[in-house]
Amino acid sequence: MAEVTYMRVAFSGHRPEKMPFAESMDDRNYIAFRVITKKVIRRLAERGAEWFISGMAQGFDTWAAEDVLELKLTDPGIKLDCAIPYPRQASGWSEPYRLRRQRILDRCDQSEVLCPSYSNICFFVRNRYMVDNADVLVCAYDGKSGGTSYTLDYALKSGKVVININPRTREVSFIGSKRLEDIL
């Protein structure tokens, strides 16, 4: 029997406060960015992506998870894996964001808590888990240092395909030399 292979995609991006737009349906730049993100996810699904991994942070991780769940309504073969850095990740979040997170967790196909409690490495453990379990990293990155930069660098060193959606320009591009054709 032939082994079934499929593409796995992870997401990493900035928190809402680091984005060049407000996380609001009143901000046309936010809406345009979300449209591009949905288009990238849809195209990856058309190319064979079945599993998507969200790190469940506020901002891009949440938006991408919501977009995957929306696509799942018309393509039930799509799966969402939620990589949770530690159990109380959302304890300091606003009530609306905690509820939003819970709605995602209620609808995801799989979730893992990667560290038993907060530590100075739990987010690195989560980011490495996502890259190690993905073929493609889709990021929302504008060149600033931080967790997304670390994850992007780790993905490139690990030989993954990296697709970037620049939050300022909304330009979609590959980072590094690998392309989807290299893994299909």
mmCIF file of C-alpha atoms in Angstrom:
data_model
loop_
_atom_site.group_PDB
_atom_site.id
_atom_site.type_symbol
_atom_site.label_atom_id
_atom_site.label_comp_id
_atom_site.label_asym_id
_atom_site.label_seq_id
_atom_site.Cartn_x
_atom_site.Cartn_y
_atom_site.Cartn_z
ATOM 1 C CA MET A 1 0.000 0.000 0.000
ATOM 2 C CA ALA A 2 1.399 3.416 -0.956
ATOM 3 C CA GLU A 3 2.028 5.894 1.836
ATOM 4 C CA VAL A 4 -0.287 8.891 1.758
ATOM 5 C CA THR A 5 1.575 12.177 1.948
ATOM 6 C CA TYR A 6 0.206 15.605 2.513
ATOM 7 C CA MET A 7 1.553 19.043 3.165
ATOM 8 C CA ARG A 8 1.535 20.614 6.650
ATOM 9 C CA VAL A 9 1.608 24.389 7.073
ATOM 10 C CA ALA A 10 2.491 26.381 10.198
ATOM 11 C CA PHE A 11 1.812 30.058 10.890
ATOM 12 C CA SER A 12 3.928 32.659 12.680
ATOM 13 C CA GLY A 13 3.359 36.376 12.783
ATOM 14 C CA HIS A 14 3.163 39.530 14.779
ATOM 15 C CA ARG A 15 0.758 40.329 17.597
ATOM 16 C CA PRO A 16 -1.941 42.923 16.822
ATOM 17 C CA GLU A 17 -0.056 45.796 18.469
ATOM 18 C CA LYS A 18 2.943 45.236 16.170
ATOM 19 C CA MET A 19 0.845 45.318 13.004
ATOM 20 C CA PRO A 20 0.680 48.498 10.894
ATOM 21 C CA PHE A 21 -3.126 48.492 11.129
ATOM 22 C CA ALA A 22 -5.826 48.106 13.757
ATOM 23 C CA GLU A 23 -7.444 44.724 14.256
ATOM 24 C CA SER A 24 -10.827 46.102 13.302
ATOM 25 C CA MET A 25 -13.374 45.562 10.565
ATOM 26 C CA ASP A 26 -13.326 49.364 10.279
ATOM 27 C CA ASP A 27 -9.676 49.324 9.152
ATOM 28 C CA ARG A 28 -9.485 48.673 5.412
ATOM 29 C CA ASN A 29 -5.807 47.645 5.676
ATOM 30 C CA TYR A 30 -6.692 44.949 8.227
ATOM 31 C CA ILE A 31 -9.485 43.689 5.970
ATOM 32 C CA ALA A 32 -7.151 43.647 2.950
ATOM 33 C CA PHE A 33 -4.508 41.761 4.923
ATOM 34 C CA ARG A 34 -7.067 39.156 6.012
ATOM 35 C CA VAL A 35 -8.206 38.718 2.392
ATOM 36 C CA ILE A 36 -4.607 38.012 1.318
ATOM 37 C CA THR A 37 -4.095 35.575 4.194
ATOM 38 C CA LYS A 38 -7.249 33.658 3.256
ATOM 39 C CA LYS A 39 -6.124 33.531 -0.369
ATOM 40 C CA VAL A 40 -2.706 32.097 0.608
ATOM 41 C CA ILE A 41 -4.352 29.453 2.819
ATOM 42 C CA ARG A 42 -6.819 28.515 0.091
ATOM 43 C CA ARG A 43 -4.039 28.213 -2.514
ATOM 44 C CA LEU A 44 -1.992 26.004 -0.191
ATOM 45 C CA ALA A 45 -5.017 23.766 0.361
ATOM 46 C CA GLU A 46 -5.478 23.541 -3.417
ATOM 47 C CA ARG A 47 -1.801 22.478 -3.672
ATOM 48 C CA GLY A 48 -2.271 19.672 -1.127
ATOM 49 C CA ALA A 49 -2.024 21.213 2.326
ATOM 50 C CA GLU A 50 -4.288 19.319 4.702
ATOM 51 C CA TRP A 51 -2.906 20.153 8.153
ATOM 52 C CA PHE A 52 -2.433 23.696 9.395
ATOM 53 C CA ILE A 53 -0.727 24.533 12.701
ATOM 54 C CA SER A 54 -1.450 27.663 14.733
ATOM 55 C CA GLY A 55 0.606 28.745 17.748
ATOM 56 C CA MET A 56 -2.567 30.304 19.174
ATOM 57 C CA ALA A 57 -1.040 33.707 19.915
ATOM 58 C CA GLN A 58 -3.065 36.872 19.517
ATOM 59 C CA GLY A 59 -2.854 38.453 16.071
ATOM 60 C CA PHE A 60 -1.707 36.542 13.016
ATOM 61 C CA ASP A 61 -1.860 33.081 14.647
ATOM 62 C CA THR A 62 -5.485 33.655 15.654
ATOM 63 C CA TRP A 63 -6.459 35.160 12.309
ATOM 64 C CA ALA A 64 -4.901 32.279 10.377
ATOM 65 C CA ALA A 65 -6.625 29.714 12.621
ATOM 66 C CA GLU A 66 -9.971 31.418 12.030
ATOM 67 C CA ASP A 67 -9.323 31.445 8.280
ATOM 68 C CA VAL A 68 -8.476 27.724 8.301
ATOM 69 C CA LEU A 69 -11.673 26.969 10.208
ATOM 70 C CA GLU A 70 -13.655 29.029 7.686
ATOM 71 C CA LEU A 71 -12.112 27.047 4.805
ATOM 72 C CA LYS A 72 -12.870 23.828 6.669
ATOM 73 C CA LEU A 73 -16.604 24.600 6.307
ATOM 74 C CA THR A 74 -16.348 23.969 2.552
ATOM 75 C CA ASP A 75 -13.382 21.563 2.640
ATOM 76 C CA PRO A 76 -13.823 19.145 5.560
ATOM 77 C CA GLY A 77 -10.525 17.425 4.708
ATOM 78 C CA ILE A 78 -8.698 20.440 6.124
ATOM 79 C CA LYS A 79 -7.380 19.990 9.685
ATOM 80 C CA LEU A 80 -6.288 22.503 12.311
ATOM 81 C CA ASP A 81 -3.681 21.704 14.955
ATOM 82 C CA CYS A 82 -3.362 24.187 17.831
ATOM 83 C CA ALA A 83 0.095 24.316 19.422
ATOM 84 C CA ILE A 84 -0.330 25.780 22.909
ATOM 85 C CA PRO A 85 2.917 26.869 24.584
ATOM 86 C CA TYR A 86 1.634 26.371 28.168
ATOM 87 C CA PRO A 87 -1.787 25.852 29.795
ATOM 88 C CA ARG A 88 -2.372 29.425 31.006
ATOM 89 C CA GLN A 89 -1.260 31.136 27.782
ATOM 90 C CA ALA A 90 -4.427 33.233 27.571
ATOM 91 C CA SER A 91 -4.870 34.033 31.274
ATOM 92 C CA GLY A 92 -3.913 37.712 30.858
ATOM 93 C CA TRP A 93 -5.846 38.264 27.634
ATOM 94 C CA SER A 94 -9.012 40.314 27.325
ATOM 95 C CA GLU A 95 -12.272 38.407 27.688
ATOM 96 C CA PRO A 96 -13.198 38.783 23.974
ATOM 97 C CA TYR A 97 -9.821 37.347 22.894
ATOM 98 C CA ARG A 98 -10.072 34.478 25.405
ATOM 99 C CA LEU A 99 -13.536 33.634 24.026
ATOM 100 C CA ARG A 100 -12.243 33.854 20.466
ATOM 101 C CA ARG A 101 -9.386 31.498 21.366
ATOM 102 C CA GLN A 102 -11.795 29.060 23.003
ATOM 103 C CA ARG A 103 -14.011 29.009 19.887
ATOM 104 C CA ILE A 104 -10.945 28.021 17.858
ATOM 105 C CA LEU A 105 -9.970 25.296 20.335
ATOM 106 C CA ASP A 106 -13.544 23.958 20.348
ATOM 107 C CA ARG A 107 -13.434 23.525 16.555
ATOM 108 C CA CYS A 108 -9.824 22.408 15.987
ATOM 109 C CA ASP A 109 -8.936 18.819 15.137
ATOM 110 C CA GLN A 110 -6.032 18.504 17.523
ATOM 111 C CA SER A 111 -4.288 20.532 20.201
ATOM 112 C CA GLU A 112 -1.127 20.046 22.205
ATOM 113 C CA VAL A 113 0.053 21.813 25.328
ATOM 114 C CA LEU A 114 3.823 21.802 24.857
ATOM 115 C CA CYS A 115 5.129 22.872 28.278
ATOM 116 C CA PRO A 116 3.531 22.156 31.679
ATOM 117 C CA SER A 117 3.862 25.773 32.843
ATOM 118 C CA TYR A 118 5.266 29.109 31.771
ATOM 119 C CA SER A 119 9.040 29.274 31.396
ATOM 120 C CA ASN A 120 11.451 31.441 29.451
ATOM 121 C CA ILE A 121 11.614 28.771 26.730
ATOM 122 C CA CYS A 122 7.970 27.727 26.289
ATOM 123 C CA PHE A 123 7.428 29.945 23.231
ATOM 124 C CA PHE A 124 10.641 28.644 21.619
ATOM 125 C CA VAL A 125 9.437 25.072 22.278
ATOM 126 C CA ARG A 126 6.104 25.941 20.624
ATOM 127 C CA ASN A 127 7.791 27.603 17.619
ATOM 128 C CA ARG A 128 10.151 24.670 17.102
ATOM 129 C CA TYR A 129 7.252 22.221 17.368
ATOM 130 C CA MET A 130 5.401 24.078 14.623
ATOM 131 C CA VAL A 131 8.389 24.205 12.264
ATOM 132 C CA ASP A 132 9.439 20.616 13.000
ATOM 133 C CA ASN A 133 5.934 19.404 12.145
ATOM 134 C CA ALA A 134 5.441 21.501 9.010
ATOM 135 C CA ASP A 135 6.659 21.536 5.443
ATOM 136 C CA VAL A 136 5.786 25.201 4.937
ATOM 137 C CA LEU A 137 5.879 28.218 7.232
ATOM 138 C CA VAL A 138 3.560 31.099 6.378
ATOM 139 C CA CYS A 139 4.545 34.210 8.248
ATOM 140 C CA ALA A 140 3.462 37.806 8.623
ATOM 141 C CA TYR A 141 6.866 39.420 8.927
ATOM 142 C CA ASP A 142 8.150 42.912 8.259
ATOM 143 C CA GLY A 143 11.793 42.552 9.274
ATOM 144 C CA LYS A 144 11.462 43.306 13.000
ATOM 145 C CA SER A 145 13.193 41.088 15.529
ATOM 146 C CA GLY A 146 11.170 38.862 17.835
ATOM 147 C CA GLY A 147 9.485 35.483 17.886
ATOM 148 C CA THR A 148 8.503 35.573 14.227
ATOM 149 C CA SER A 149 12.072 36.384 13.212
ATOM 150 C CA TYR A 150 13.369 33.485 15.322
ATOM 151 C CA THR A 151 10.793 31.088 13.860
ATOM 152 C CA LEU A 152 11.496 32.200 10.298
ATOM 153 C CA ASP A 153 15.262 31.719 10.798
ATOM 154 C CA TYR A 154 14.707 28.280 12.328
ATOM 155 C CA ALA A 155 12.449 27.295 9.413
ATOM 156 C CA LEU A 156 15.076 28.359 6.865
ATOM 157 C CA LYS A 157 17.833 26.471 8.732
ATOM 158 C CA SER A 158 15.521 23.435 8.821
ATOM 159 C CA GLY A 159 15.057 23.518 5.036
ATOM 160 C CA LYS A 160 11.391 24.514 5.071
ATOM 161 C CA VAL A 161 9.527 26.505 2.454
ATOM 162 C CA VAL A 162 8.834 29.982 3.881
ATOM 163 C CA ILE A 163 6.077 32.178 2.490
ATOM 164 C CA ASN A 164 5.846 35.716 3.826
ATOM 165 C CA ILE A 165 2.889 38.078 3.786
ATOM 166 C CA ASN A 166 4.371 41.494 4.475
ATOM 167 C CA PRO A 167 1.935 43.244 6.842
ATOM 168 C CA ARG A 168 2.877 46.702 5.544
ATOM 169 C CA THR A 169 2.701 46.065 1.789
ATOM 170 C CA ARG A 170 0.601 42.844 1.747
ATOM 171 C CA GLU A 171 3.123 41.490 -0.765
ATOM 172 C CA VAL A 172 3.352 37.686 -0.757
ATOM 173 C CA SER A 173 6.830 36.293 -1.391
ATOM 174 C CA PHE A 174 9.078 33.329 -0.725
ATOM 175 C CA ILE A 175 11.963 33.796 1.683
ATOM 176 C CA GLY A 176 14.941 31.577 1.015
ATOM 177 C CA SER A 177 15.570 29.335 -1.947
ATOM 178 C CA LYS A 178 12.979 26.587 -1.406
ATOM 179 C CA ARG A 179 9.667 26.670 -3.239
ATOM 180 C CA LEU A 180 6.543 24.541 -3.053
ATOM 181 C CA GLU A 181 7.706 22.560 -6.070
ATOM 182 C CA ASP A 182 10.657 21.385 -3.954
ATOM 183 C CA ILE A 183 8.339 19.533 -1.578
ATOM 184 C CA LEU A 184 5.548 18.372 -3.882
#
